[in-house]
Structure formats: C-alpha cells, structure tokens
Amino acid sequence: MPAAIYPGSFDPITCGHVDIARRAAAIFERLVVGVYDAPAKALLFPTDERVKLAVIALKDLENVQIAAYGGLTVDFARQIGAKVIIRGLRAVSDFEVEMQMALLNRKMAPDLEVVCLMPSLEYSFLSATMIKEISKLGGSIEGLVPAHVENALREKLRRDDGGPHSVPRYLNS
Ligand code: ADP
C-alpha cells in the first residue's frame, strides 16, 4: 500500500479532520498530514501552532506524521514519496471544489490519485471556519474539536479581542 498525504490548512484541526486522518491511517501504511503554510484565507493560528495542535490530536496514530509545507501539494507529495492525496468530503458543496482541485492536480501530476473519504455523520457539518466563528462569539465547541484545541482557541481569542460581544445594541434607540 503506498504512502498518502492529507493536505489542508488545519486552522485549527477539528474532530472532522481527525476522523478523516484516522480512516486514512487505517487504509494506508503511512500517512503524512501536510499543514499548508500559506492558504488563500485569513489564518487564526500560525503554521507552527497548527502543526503542534495536529501533532497532539493525532499522537495515538503510529503511522501518521505531521509536516508543514509550502508550494504545490503535488510537489510536496512527490518529495515525501506519496502516491495518494486524501481529502475529506462533507457534503455536495465540497464535491465541486474537490473535483476541480483533483483534476487540476492530475493535470500537473498524473501519477498521483486523489481519494476522498466521508467523515462520521456527526462531523459532516463541521468546518474550522465555523468553529472559529462560534468560538469567537462565545458558543460551545465541546466535542467538535479535541480538548487541547478548545483550550488553544479560548486562549487565542481571549488575547486577540477581549472575549465575546453579548450586549445587544439597538440602532434606533
Ligand atoms: P482547506 O483545504 O479548504 O483549507 P481544511 O484545511 O479545513 O480545508 O481541510 C482539509 C481537508 O479536510 C479538506 O479536504 C476538507 O474538505 C476536509 N475537511 C475539513 N473539515 C472536515 C470535516 N468536518 N469532515 C470531513 N472532512 C473535512
């Protein structure tokens, strides 16, 4: 069985990501979780913190390694000798983006295959973006991210903006 790479921003890693990594680790001999250092979106955690949170979240999976990378995912996959790119599919909305990315990657690297895995139903509505939003607004994210990620989010947001905004403001009074 060839090695596989699971690339993404992991900002931060959620139980959905862990679910996909666990499934991939059960299929492939070796899985490298690739933490992309410069995604085209605003990041909450710097690369080293995203890596650290992923390392702790996946520490019980013996055949999984975590590495930061930059540049093209296909180049990184080649560097580490991976033949398969793992992606997670939550809903139909993910499909279009993943299909486009998979076909573009195939154009650049025909020797790599993309394998999409579906998470448990309980995580199929989860995204790191939503987690950050709920957390920012003071909502509970218990059970949606590992406990150490929950703490890291709380700490980061406390330092960033002084906590949730819960006082209603009536614009017409
Ligand atoms: P992106 O690659 O768009 O920056 P992420 O870094 O958040 O997205 O996620 C990396 C991969 O993990 C993507 O394939 C994404 O679809 C998948 N993923 C994210 N959250 C979940 C989830 N809750 N369940 C399954 N797959 C997920």
Coordinates of C-alpha atoms and ligand atoms in Angstrom, one line a residue:
M1 CA 0.0 0.0 0.0
P2 CA 1.5 3.4 -1.0
A3 CA 2.0 6.3 1.4
A4 CA -0.7 9.0 1.4
I5 CA -0.7 12.7 2.2
Y6 CA -3.6 14.6 3.8
P7 CA -3.2 18.2 3.0
G8 CA -5.1 21.2 4.4
S9 CA -4.9 24.4 6.4
F10 CA -5.9 22.8 9.7
D11 CA -6.7 26.2 11.3
P12 CA -7.2 24.6 13.7
I13 CA -7.6 20.8 13.5
T14 CA -11.1 19.7 14.2
C15 CA -12.7 16.3 15.1
G16 CA -13.7 16.1 11.4
H17 CA -10.1 16.3 10.3
V18 CA -9.1 13.7 13.0
D19 CA -11.9 11.4 11.8
I20 CA -10.6 11.6 8.2
A21 CA -6.9 11.1 9.3
R22 CA -8.0 8.1 11.4
R23 CA -9.8 6.5 8.4
A24 CA -6.9 7.1 6.0
A25 CA -4.3 5.8 8.6
A26 CA -6.3 2.5 8.7
I27 CA -6.0 2.1 5.0
F28 CA -2.5 3.3 4.1
E29 CA 0.8 2.1 5.5
R30 CA 2.0 5.7 6.1
L31 CA 0.0 9.0 6.3
V32 CA 1.6 12.4 6.2
V33 CA -0.7 15.2 7.3
G34 CA 0.5 18.3 5.4
V35 CA -0.1 21.6 7.1
Y36 CA -0.1 24.1 4.3
D37 CA 1.7 27.2 5.4
A38 CA 0.1 29.9 3.2
P39 CA -3.6 29.2 2.3
A40 CA -5.6 31.8 0.4
K41 CA -7.5 32.7 3.6
A42 CA -7.0 34.6 6.8
L43 CA -5.4 32.3 9.4
L44 CA -6.0 32.4 13.2
F45 CA -3.1 30.2 14.1
P46 CA 0.5 30.5 12.7
T47 CA 1.9 27.4 11.0
D48 CA 3.9 26.1 13.9
E49 CA 0.9 26.3 16.2
R50 CA -1.3 24.5 13.6
V51 CA 1.3 21.8 13.4
K52 CA 1.6 21.5 17.2
L53 CA -2.2 21.2 17.6
A54 CA -2.3 18.5 14.9
V55 CA 0.6 16.5 16.4
I56 CA -1.2 16.3 19.8
A57 CA -4.6 15.5 18.2
L58 CA -3.1 12.6 16.2
K59 CA -0.5 11.3 18.6
D60 CA -2.2 7.9 19.1
L61 CA -1.9 7.1 15.4
E62 CA 1.5 5.4 15.0
N63 CA 1.8 5.5 11.2
V64 CA 0.9 9.3 11.0
Q65 CA 3.4 12.1 10.7
I66 CA 2.7 15.8 10.6
A67 CA 4.7 18.2 8.4
A68 CA 4.4 21.9 7.4
Y69 CA 4.8 22.6 3.7
G70 CA 4.7 25.4 1.1
G71 CA 4.3 25.4 -2.6
L72 CA 2.3 22.9 -4.7
T73 CA 0.7 20.0 -2.9
V74 CA 1.7 17.7 -5.7
D75 CA 5.4 18.7 -5.3
F76 CA 5.2 18.0 -1.6
A77 CA 3.5 14.6 -2.2
R78 CA 6.4 13.7 -4.6
Q79 CA 9.0 14.9 -2.1
I80 CA 7.7 12.5 0.6
G81 CA 7.0 9.7 -1.8
A82 CA 3.2 9.7 -1.5
K83 CA 1.1 8.3 -4.3
V84 CA -2.3 9.3 -2.9
I85 CA -3.8 12.6 -1.8
I86 CA -6.5 12.3 0.8
R87 CA -9.4 14.8 1.0
G88 CA -12.5 14.9 3.2
L89 CA -15.9 15.2 1.7
R90 CA -18.6 16.6 3.9
A91 CA -21.5 17.5 1.6
V92 CA -22.3 18.1 -2.1
S93 CA -20.9 21.6 -1.6
D94 CA -17.4 20.1 -1.1
F95 CA -17.6 17.9 -4.1
E96 CA -17.4 20.7 -6.8
V97 CA -14.3 22.2 -5.2
E98 CA -12.6 18.8 -4.6
M99 CA -13.4 17.7 -8.2
Q100 CA -11.8 20.8 -9.6
M101 CA -8.8 20.6 -7.4
A102 CA -8.3 16.9 -8.1
L103 CA -8.5 17.4 -11.9
L104 CA -6.0 20.3 -11.8
N105 CA -3.7 18.2 -9.6
R106 CA -4.0 15.3 -12.1
K107 CA -3.0 17.6 -14.9
M108 CA 0.2 18.6 -13.0
A109 CA 0.9 15.1 -11.6
P110 CA -0.9 12.2 -13.5
D111 CA 0.8 9.7 -11.3
L112 CA -1.0 10.9 -8.1
E113 CA -4.5 9.7 -7.2
V114 CA -7.0 11.6 -5.0
V115 CA -9.0 9.6 -2.6
C116 CA -12.0 11.3 -0.9
L117 CA -13.2 9.9 2.4
M118 CA -16.5 10.7 4.2
P119 CA -16.5 11.6 7.9
S120 CA -19.0 10.3 10.5
L121 CA -22.3 12.0 10.2
E122 CA -21.7 13.8 13.5
Y123 CA -18.8 15.7 11.9
S124 CA -20.2 16.2 8.4
F125 CA -21.4 19.7 9.2
L126 CA -18.2 20.8 10.8
S127 CA -15.7 23.3 9.4
A128 CA -12.7 25.0 11.0
T129 CA -14.2 28.3 9.9
M130 CA -17.5 27.7 11.7
I131 CA -15.6 26.5 14.8
K132 CA -13.6 29.8 14.9
E133 CA -16.8 31.8 14.4
I134 CA -18.7 30.0 17.2
S135 CA -15.7 30.2 19.5
K136 CA -15.3 34.0 18.8
L137 CA -19.0 34.5 19.7
G138 CA -18.7 32.6 22.9
G139 CA -20.6 29.5 21.9
S140 CA -19.6 25.9 23.0
I141 CA -17.5 23.8 20.7
E142 CA -17.2 20.9 23.1
G143 CA -16.9 17.6 21.3
L144 CA -16.3 19.3 17.9
V145 CA -12.6 19.8 18.4
P146 CA -10.1 17.9 20.7
A147 CA -9.9 19.4 24.2
H148 CA -6.5 20.9 23.7
V149 CA -7.7 22.7 20.6
E150 CA -10.7 24.1 22.6
N151 CA -8.2 25.5 25.1
A152 CA -5.9 26.9 22.5
L153 CA -8.9 28.7 20.8
R154 CA -10.1 30.1 24.1
E155 CA -6.6 31.4 24.9
K156 CA -6.0 32.8 21.4
L157 CA -9.3 34.6 21.2
R158 CA -9.0 36.0 24.8
R159 CA -5.7 37.5 23.8
D160 CA -7.0 38.8 20.4
D161 CA -10.1 40.7 21.2
G162 CA -11.2 40.7 24.8
G163 CA -13.9 38.0 24.5
P164 CA -17.5 37.6 23.2
H165 CA -19.8 40.5 22.5
S166 CA -23.1 39.7 24.2
V167 CA -24.6 43.1 24.8
P168 CA -27.4 43.9 22.3
R169 CA -27.2 47.3 20.7
Y170 CA -30.4 48.8 19.3
L171 CA -29.7 51.1 16.5
N172 CA -33.0 53.0 16.7
S173 CA -32.9 54.0 20.4
Ligands
ADP1 P1 -8.9 23.6 3.0 O1 -8.1 22.5 2.4 O2 -10.1 24.0 2.2 O3 -8.2 24.7 3.6 P2 -9.2 22.4 5.6 O4 -7.8 22.6 5.8 O5 -10.1 22.8 6.6 O6 -9.7 22.9 4.2 O7 -9.5 20.8 5.3 C1 -8.6 19.9 4.7 C2 -9.4 18.8 4.2 O8 -10.2 18.3 5.2 C3 -10.4 19.1 3.1 O9 -10.4 18.0 2.2 C4 -11.7 19.3 3.8 O10 -12.8 19.0 2.9 C5 -11.6 18.2 4.8 N1 -12.4 18.5 6.0 C6 -12.5 19.6 6.7 N2 -13.4 19.5 7.7 C7 -13.9 18.3 7.6 C8 -14.9 17.5 8.2 N3 -15.6 18.0 9.2 N4 -15.2 16.3 7.8 C9 -14.5 15.8 6.8 N5 -13.6 16.4 6.1 C10 -13.3 17.6 6.5

